[in-house]
Coordinates of C-alpha atoms in Angstrom, one line a residue:
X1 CA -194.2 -65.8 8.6
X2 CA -190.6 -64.5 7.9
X3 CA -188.3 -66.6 5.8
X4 CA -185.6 -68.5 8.2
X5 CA -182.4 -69.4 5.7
X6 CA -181.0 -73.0 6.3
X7 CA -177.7 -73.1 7.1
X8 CA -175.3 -75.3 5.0
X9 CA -171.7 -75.1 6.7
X10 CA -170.4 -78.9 6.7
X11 CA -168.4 -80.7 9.5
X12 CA -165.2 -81.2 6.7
X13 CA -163.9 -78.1 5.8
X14 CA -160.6 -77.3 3.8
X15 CA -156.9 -78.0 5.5
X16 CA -155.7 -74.3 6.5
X17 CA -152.2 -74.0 5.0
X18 CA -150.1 -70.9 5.9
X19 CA -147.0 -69.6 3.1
X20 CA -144.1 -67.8 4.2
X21 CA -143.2 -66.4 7.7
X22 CA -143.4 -63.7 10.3
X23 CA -146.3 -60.5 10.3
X24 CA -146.3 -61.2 5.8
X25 CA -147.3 -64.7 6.5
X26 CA -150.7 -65.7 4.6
X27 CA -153.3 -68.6 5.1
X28 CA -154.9 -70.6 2.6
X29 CA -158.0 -73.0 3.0
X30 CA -159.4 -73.4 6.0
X31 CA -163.0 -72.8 5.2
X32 CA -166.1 -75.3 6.1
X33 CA -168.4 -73.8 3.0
X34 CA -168.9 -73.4 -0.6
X35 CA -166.9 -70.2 -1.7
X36 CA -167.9 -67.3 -1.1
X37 CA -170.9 -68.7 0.9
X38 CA -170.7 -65.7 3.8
X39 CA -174.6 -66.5 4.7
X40 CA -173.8 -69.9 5.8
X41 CA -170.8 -69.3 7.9
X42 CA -167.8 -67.1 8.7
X43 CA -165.0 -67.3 6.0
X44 CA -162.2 -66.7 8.3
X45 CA -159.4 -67.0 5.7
X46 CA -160.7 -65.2 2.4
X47 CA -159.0 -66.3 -1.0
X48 CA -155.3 -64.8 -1.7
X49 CA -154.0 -63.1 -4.8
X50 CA -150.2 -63.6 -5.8
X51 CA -148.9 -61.8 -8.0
X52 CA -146.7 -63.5 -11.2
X53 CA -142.9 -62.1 -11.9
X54 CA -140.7 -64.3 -14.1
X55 CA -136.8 -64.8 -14.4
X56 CA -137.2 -62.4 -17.6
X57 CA -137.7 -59.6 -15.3
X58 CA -138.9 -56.5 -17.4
X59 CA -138.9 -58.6 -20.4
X60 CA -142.4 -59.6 -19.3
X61 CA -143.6 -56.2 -18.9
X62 CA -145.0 -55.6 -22.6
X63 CA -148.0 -53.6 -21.2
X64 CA -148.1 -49.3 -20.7
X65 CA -149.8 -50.4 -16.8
X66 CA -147.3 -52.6 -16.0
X67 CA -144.2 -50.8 -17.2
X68 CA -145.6 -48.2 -15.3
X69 CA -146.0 -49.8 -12.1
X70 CA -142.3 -51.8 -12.4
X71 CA -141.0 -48.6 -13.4
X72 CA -137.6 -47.6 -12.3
X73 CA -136.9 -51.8 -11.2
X74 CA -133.9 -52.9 -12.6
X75 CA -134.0 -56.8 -11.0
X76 CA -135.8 -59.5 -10.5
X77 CA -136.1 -58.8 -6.8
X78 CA -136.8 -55.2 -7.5
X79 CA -140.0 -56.3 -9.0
X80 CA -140.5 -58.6 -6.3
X81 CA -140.2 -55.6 -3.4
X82 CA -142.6 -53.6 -5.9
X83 CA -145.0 -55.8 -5.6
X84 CA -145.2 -55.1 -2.0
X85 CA -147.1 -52.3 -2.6
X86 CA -149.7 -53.8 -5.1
X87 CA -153.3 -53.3 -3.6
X88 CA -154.6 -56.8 -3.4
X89 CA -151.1 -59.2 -3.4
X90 CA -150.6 -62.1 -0.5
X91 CA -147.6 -63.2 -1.9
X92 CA -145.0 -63.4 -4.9
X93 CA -144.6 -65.9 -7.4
X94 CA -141.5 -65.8 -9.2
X95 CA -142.1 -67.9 -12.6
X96 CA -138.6 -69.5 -13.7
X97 CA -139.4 -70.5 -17.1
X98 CA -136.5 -69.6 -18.9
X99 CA -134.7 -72.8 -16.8
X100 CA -137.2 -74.8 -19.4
X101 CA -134.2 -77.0 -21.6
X102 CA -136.3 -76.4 -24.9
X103 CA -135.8 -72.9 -24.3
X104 CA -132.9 -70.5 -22.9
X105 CA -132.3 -73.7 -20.8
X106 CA -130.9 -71.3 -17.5
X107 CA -128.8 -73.4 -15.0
X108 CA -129.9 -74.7 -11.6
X109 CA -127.5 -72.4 -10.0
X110 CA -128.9 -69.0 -11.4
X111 CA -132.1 -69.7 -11.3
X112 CA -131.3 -70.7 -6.9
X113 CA -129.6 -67.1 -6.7
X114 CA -132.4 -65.6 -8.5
X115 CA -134.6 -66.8 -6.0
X116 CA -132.7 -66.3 -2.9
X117 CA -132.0 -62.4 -4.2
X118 CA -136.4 -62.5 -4.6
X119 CA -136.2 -64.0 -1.3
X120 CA -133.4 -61.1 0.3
X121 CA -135.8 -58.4 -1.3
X122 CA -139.3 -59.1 0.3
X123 CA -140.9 -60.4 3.0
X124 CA -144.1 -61.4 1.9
X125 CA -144.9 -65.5 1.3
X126 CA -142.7 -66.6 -2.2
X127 CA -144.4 -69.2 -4.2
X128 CA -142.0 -71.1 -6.7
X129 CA -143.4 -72.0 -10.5
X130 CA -140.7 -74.4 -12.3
X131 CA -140.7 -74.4 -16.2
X132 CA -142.8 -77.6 -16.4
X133 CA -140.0 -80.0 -17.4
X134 CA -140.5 -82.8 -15.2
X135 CA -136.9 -83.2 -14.5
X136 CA -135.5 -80.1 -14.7
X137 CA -138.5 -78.8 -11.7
X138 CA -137.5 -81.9 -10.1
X139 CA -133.8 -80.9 -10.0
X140 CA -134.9 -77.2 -9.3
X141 CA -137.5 -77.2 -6.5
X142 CA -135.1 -79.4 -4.3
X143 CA -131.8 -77.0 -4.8
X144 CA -134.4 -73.7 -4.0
X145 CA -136.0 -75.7 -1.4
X146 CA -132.5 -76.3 0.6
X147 CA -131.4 -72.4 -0.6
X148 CA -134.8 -70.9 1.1
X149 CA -135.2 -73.2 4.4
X150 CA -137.0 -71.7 6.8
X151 CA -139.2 -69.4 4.4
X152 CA -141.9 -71.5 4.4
X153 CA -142.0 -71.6 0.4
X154 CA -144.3 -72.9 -1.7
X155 CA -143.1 -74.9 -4.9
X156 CA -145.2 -75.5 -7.8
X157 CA -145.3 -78.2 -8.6
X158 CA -145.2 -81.9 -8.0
X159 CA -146.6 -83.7 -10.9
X160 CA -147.3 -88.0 -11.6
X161 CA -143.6 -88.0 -13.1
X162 CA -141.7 -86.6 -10.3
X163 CA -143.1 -86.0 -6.9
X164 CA -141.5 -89.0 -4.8
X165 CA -138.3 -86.5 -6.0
X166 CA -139.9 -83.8 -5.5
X167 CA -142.0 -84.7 -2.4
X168 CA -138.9 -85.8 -0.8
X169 CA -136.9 -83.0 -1.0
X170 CA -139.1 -79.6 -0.9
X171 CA -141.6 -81.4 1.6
X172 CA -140.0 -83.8 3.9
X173 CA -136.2 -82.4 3.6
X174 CA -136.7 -78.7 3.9
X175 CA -139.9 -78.5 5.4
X176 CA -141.7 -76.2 2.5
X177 CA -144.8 -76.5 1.2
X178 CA -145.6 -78.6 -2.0
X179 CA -148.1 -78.2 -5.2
X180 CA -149.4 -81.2 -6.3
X181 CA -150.5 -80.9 -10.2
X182 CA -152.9 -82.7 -12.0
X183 CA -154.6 -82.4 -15.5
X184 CA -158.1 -81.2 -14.5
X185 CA -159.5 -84.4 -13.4
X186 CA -160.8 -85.0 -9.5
X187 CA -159.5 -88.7 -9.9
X188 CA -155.9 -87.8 -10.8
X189 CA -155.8 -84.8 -8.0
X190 CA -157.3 -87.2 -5.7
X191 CA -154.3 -89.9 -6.5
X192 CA -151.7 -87.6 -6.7
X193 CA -152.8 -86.2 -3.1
X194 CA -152.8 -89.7 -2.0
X195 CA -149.6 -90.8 -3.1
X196 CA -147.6 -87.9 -1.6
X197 CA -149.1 -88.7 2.0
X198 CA -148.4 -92.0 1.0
X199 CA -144.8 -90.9 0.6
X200 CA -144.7 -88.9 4.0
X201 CA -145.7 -85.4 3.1
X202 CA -148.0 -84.0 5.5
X203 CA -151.4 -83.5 4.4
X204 CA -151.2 -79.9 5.5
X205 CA -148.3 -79.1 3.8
X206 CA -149.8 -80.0 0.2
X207 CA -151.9 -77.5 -1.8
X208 CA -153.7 -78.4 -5.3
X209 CA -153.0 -77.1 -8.6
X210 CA -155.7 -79.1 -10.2
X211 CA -155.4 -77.2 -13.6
X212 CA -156.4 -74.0 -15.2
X213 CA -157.2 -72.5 -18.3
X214 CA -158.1 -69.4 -19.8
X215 CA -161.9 -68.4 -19.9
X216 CA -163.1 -69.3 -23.0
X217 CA -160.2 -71.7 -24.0
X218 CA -162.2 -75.3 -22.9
X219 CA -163.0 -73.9 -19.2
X220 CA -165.8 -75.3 -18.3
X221 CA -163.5 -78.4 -17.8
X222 CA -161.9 -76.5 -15.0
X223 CA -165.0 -75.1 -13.6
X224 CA -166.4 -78.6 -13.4
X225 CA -163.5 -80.5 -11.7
X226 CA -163.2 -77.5 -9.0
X227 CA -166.4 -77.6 -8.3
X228 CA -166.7 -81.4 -7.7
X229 CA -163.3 -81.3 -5.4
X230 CA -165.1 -79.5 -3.2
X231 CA -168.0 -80.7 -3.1
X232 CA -166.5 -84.3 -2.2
X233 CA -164.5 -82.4 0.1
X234 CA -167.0 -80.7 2.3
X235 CA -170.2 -82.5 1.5
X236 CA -168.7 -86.3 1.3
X237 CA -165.9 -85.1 3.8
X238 CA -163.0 -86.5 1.5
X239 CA -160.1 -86.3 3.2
X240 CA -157.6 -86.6 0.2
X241 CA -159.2 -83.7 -1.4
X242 CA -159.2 -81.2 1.3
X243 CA -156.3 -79.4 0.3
X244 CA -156.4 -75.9 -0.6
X245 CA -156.3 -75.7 -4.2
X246 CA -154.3 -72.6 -5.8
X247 CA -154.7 -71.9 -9.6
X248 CA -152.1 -70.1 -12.2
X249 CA -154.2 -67.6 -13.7
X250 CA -151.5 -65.4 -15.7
X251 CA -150.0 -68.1 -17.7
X252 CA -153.1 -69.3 -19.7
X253 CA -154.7 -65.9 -19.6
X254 CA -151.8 -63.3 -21.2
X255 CA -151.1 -66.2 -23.9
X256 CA -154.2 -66.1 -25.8
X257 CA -155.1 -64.4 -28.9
X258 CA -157.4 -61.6 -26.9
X259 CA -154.3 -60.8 -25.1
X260 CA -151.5 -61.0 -27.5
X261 CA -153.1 -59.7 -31.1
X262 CA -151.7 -56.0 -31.5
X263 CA -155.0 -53.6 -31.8
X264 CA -152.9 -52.3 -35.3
X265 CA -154.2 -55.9 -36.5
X266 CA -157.9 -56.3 -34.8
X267 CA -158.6 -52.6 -34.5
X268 CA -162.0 -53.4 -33.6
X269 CA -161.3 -55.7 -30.6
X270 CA -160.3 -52.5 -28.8
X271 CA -157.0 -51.9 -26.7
X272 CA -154.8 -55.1 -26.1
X273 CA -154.0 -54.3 -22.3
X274 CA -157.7 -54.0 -21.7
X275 CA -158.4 -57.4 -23.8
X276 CA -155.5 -59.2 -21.4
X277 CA -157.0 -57.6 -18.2
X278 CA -160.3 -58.2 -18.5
X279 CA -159.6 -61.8 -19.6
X280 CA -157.7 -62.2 -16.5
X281 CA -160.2 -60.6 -14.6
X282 CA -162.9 -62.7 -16.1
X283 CA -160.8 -66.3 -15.4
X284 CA -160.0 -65.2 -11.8
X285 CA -162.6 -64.2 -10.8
X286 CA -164.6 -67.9 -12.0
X287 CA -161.9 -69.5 -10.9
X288 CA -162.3 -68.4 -7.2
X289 CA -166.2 -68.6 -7.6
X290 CA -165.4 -72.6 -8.5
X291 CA -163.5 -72.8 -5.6
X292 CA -159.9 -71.9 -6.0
X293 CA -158.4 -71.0 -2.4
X294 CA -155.4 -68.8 -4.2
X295 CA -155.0 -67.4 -7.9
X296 CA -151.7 -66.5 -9.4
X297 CA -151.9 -63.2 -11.6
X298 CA -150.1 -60.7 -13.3
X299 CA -151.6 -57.3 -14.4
X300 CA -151.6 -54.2 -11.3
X301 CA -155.3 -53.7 -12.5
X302 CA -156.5 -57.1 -12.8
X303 CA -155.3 -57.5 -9.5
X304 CA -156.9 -54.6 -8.0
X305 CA -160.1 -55.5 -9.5
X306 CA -160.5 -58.9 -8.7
X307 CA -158.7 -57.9 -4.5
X308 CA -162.1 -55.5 -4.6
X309 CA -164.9 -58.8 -5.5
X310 CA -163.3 -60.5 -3.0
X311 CA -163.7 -58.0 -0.6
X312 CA -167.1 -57.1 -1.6
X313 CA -168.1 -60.8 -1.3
X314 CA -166.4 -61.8 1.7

């Protein structure tokens, strides 16, 4: 007798949440199975890759692969349009760390022109990444929220601290789409979730950032709590955890000592650039496979290599 596979698609399935506007628009979520569970049922919207340019513009580019793929970009929105023609990239995600107060401390005001000039340069979805000061963000997603109405945005993120400010403003004000950010833990992503509905942002306009770390670096903590947020929202149907859940890759990944030690120190650990790909490559990819809906990364390659699993897979 032949084998006959049973079928495990649930009745809950993952709110579908769409980023930016027009032909460039992209979906996330909207799935009723485990990831990448193809033999159980259709994945209609497969998992997105957005690629990571900061307010440093080149600055960031230490690398031979990406100074060679940003050559010739002399902006911040240069990059940006550049990254329209990276094999494998939904949408941009311009990273405006140096507004951080501890650091160069940039003003509101630039750091809305910077993104309006990202916003003039492309068309595909922008995701916005504050410098996690909870006041400064707070102050920052609602002035680029009211600069980029009608784009559809996505800030990251709302956090315990500030998202009735920020909830108010980026979500019910100007109509974008809002991160809600938790320290790897399904009970503080559920409340979080629950208390911006509470406050009036609509369920579909809320995607998770539920934590991340670099492989390696005290993941399996991340692994876990991705897995379980889906499985209570598909298998026990949880409503406040249906979001799609998006996860910063690049950050954790290019700050760790595989990625930043010069080979003229650890000769025998081999090229840097291949260390900080492959370790972005490696977190990515686990993070997707534990149920991540969208991963932010950096590196052309990475990128590439982590567009062509999810093709294979889906």
């Amino acid at each position: 007798m032949s084998f006959v596979p049973k079928k495990q698609a649930f009745n809950s399935k993952i709110n579908a949440v769409t980023l930016g506007t027009g032909d460039k628009a992209t979906v996330l979520g909207g799935q009723n199975v485990l990831p990448f569970y193809t033999f159980d049922a259709p994945i209609e919207n497969k998992p997105k890759i957005g690629v990571e340019i900061t307010d440093a513009g080149m600055e960031l580019c230490t690398t031979p692969g990406m100074q060679a793929f940003y050559a010739g970009c002399a902006t911040v929105a240069d990059m940006a349009k550049r990254v329209e023609s990276m094999p494998g990239a939904s949408f941009v995600c311009i990273h405006l760390e140096g507004a951080d107060p501890n650091g160069e401390n940039k003003s509101v005001e630039e750091c809305v022109e910077l993104c309006k000039s990202v916003a003039a340069a492309t068309e595909l979805p922008i995701v916005v990444m504050g410098c996690k000061n909870v006041d400064k963000d707070a102050e920052l997603f609602s002035k680029v929220s009211e600069a980029l109405a009608g784009k559809n945005i996505l800030v990251l993120s709302a956090r315990e601290e500030n998202y009735k400010t920020v909830g108010a403003s980026a979500g019910l004000a100007y109509g974008q789409k809002v991160g809600a950010e938790s320290a790897v833990d399904i009970n503080l992503a559920k409340q979080l979730n629950t208390v911006m509905t509470q406050l009036g942002v609509n369920a579909g306009s809320i995607v998770m950032n539920a934590g991340s770390a670099a492989a390696g670096y005290g993941y399996e903590y991340v692994a876990s709590t991705l897995d379980r947020i889906k499985a209570a929202a598909l298998q026990q149907g949880d409503a406040q955890l249906q979001m799609p859940i998006i996860t910063p890759v690049s950050p954790d990944t290019w700050g760790v000592k595989e990625a930043i030690m010069p080979e003229s120190e650890m000769p025998e650990w081999g090229s840097q650039e291949e260390r900080g790909i492959e370790m972005e490559i490696t977190t990515a990819a686990a993070s997707l496979a534990c149920g991540s809906d969208a991963v932010i990364m950096r590196h052309p390659a990475a990128v590439a290599a982590v567009s062509k699993m999810i093709d294979a897979l889906i």
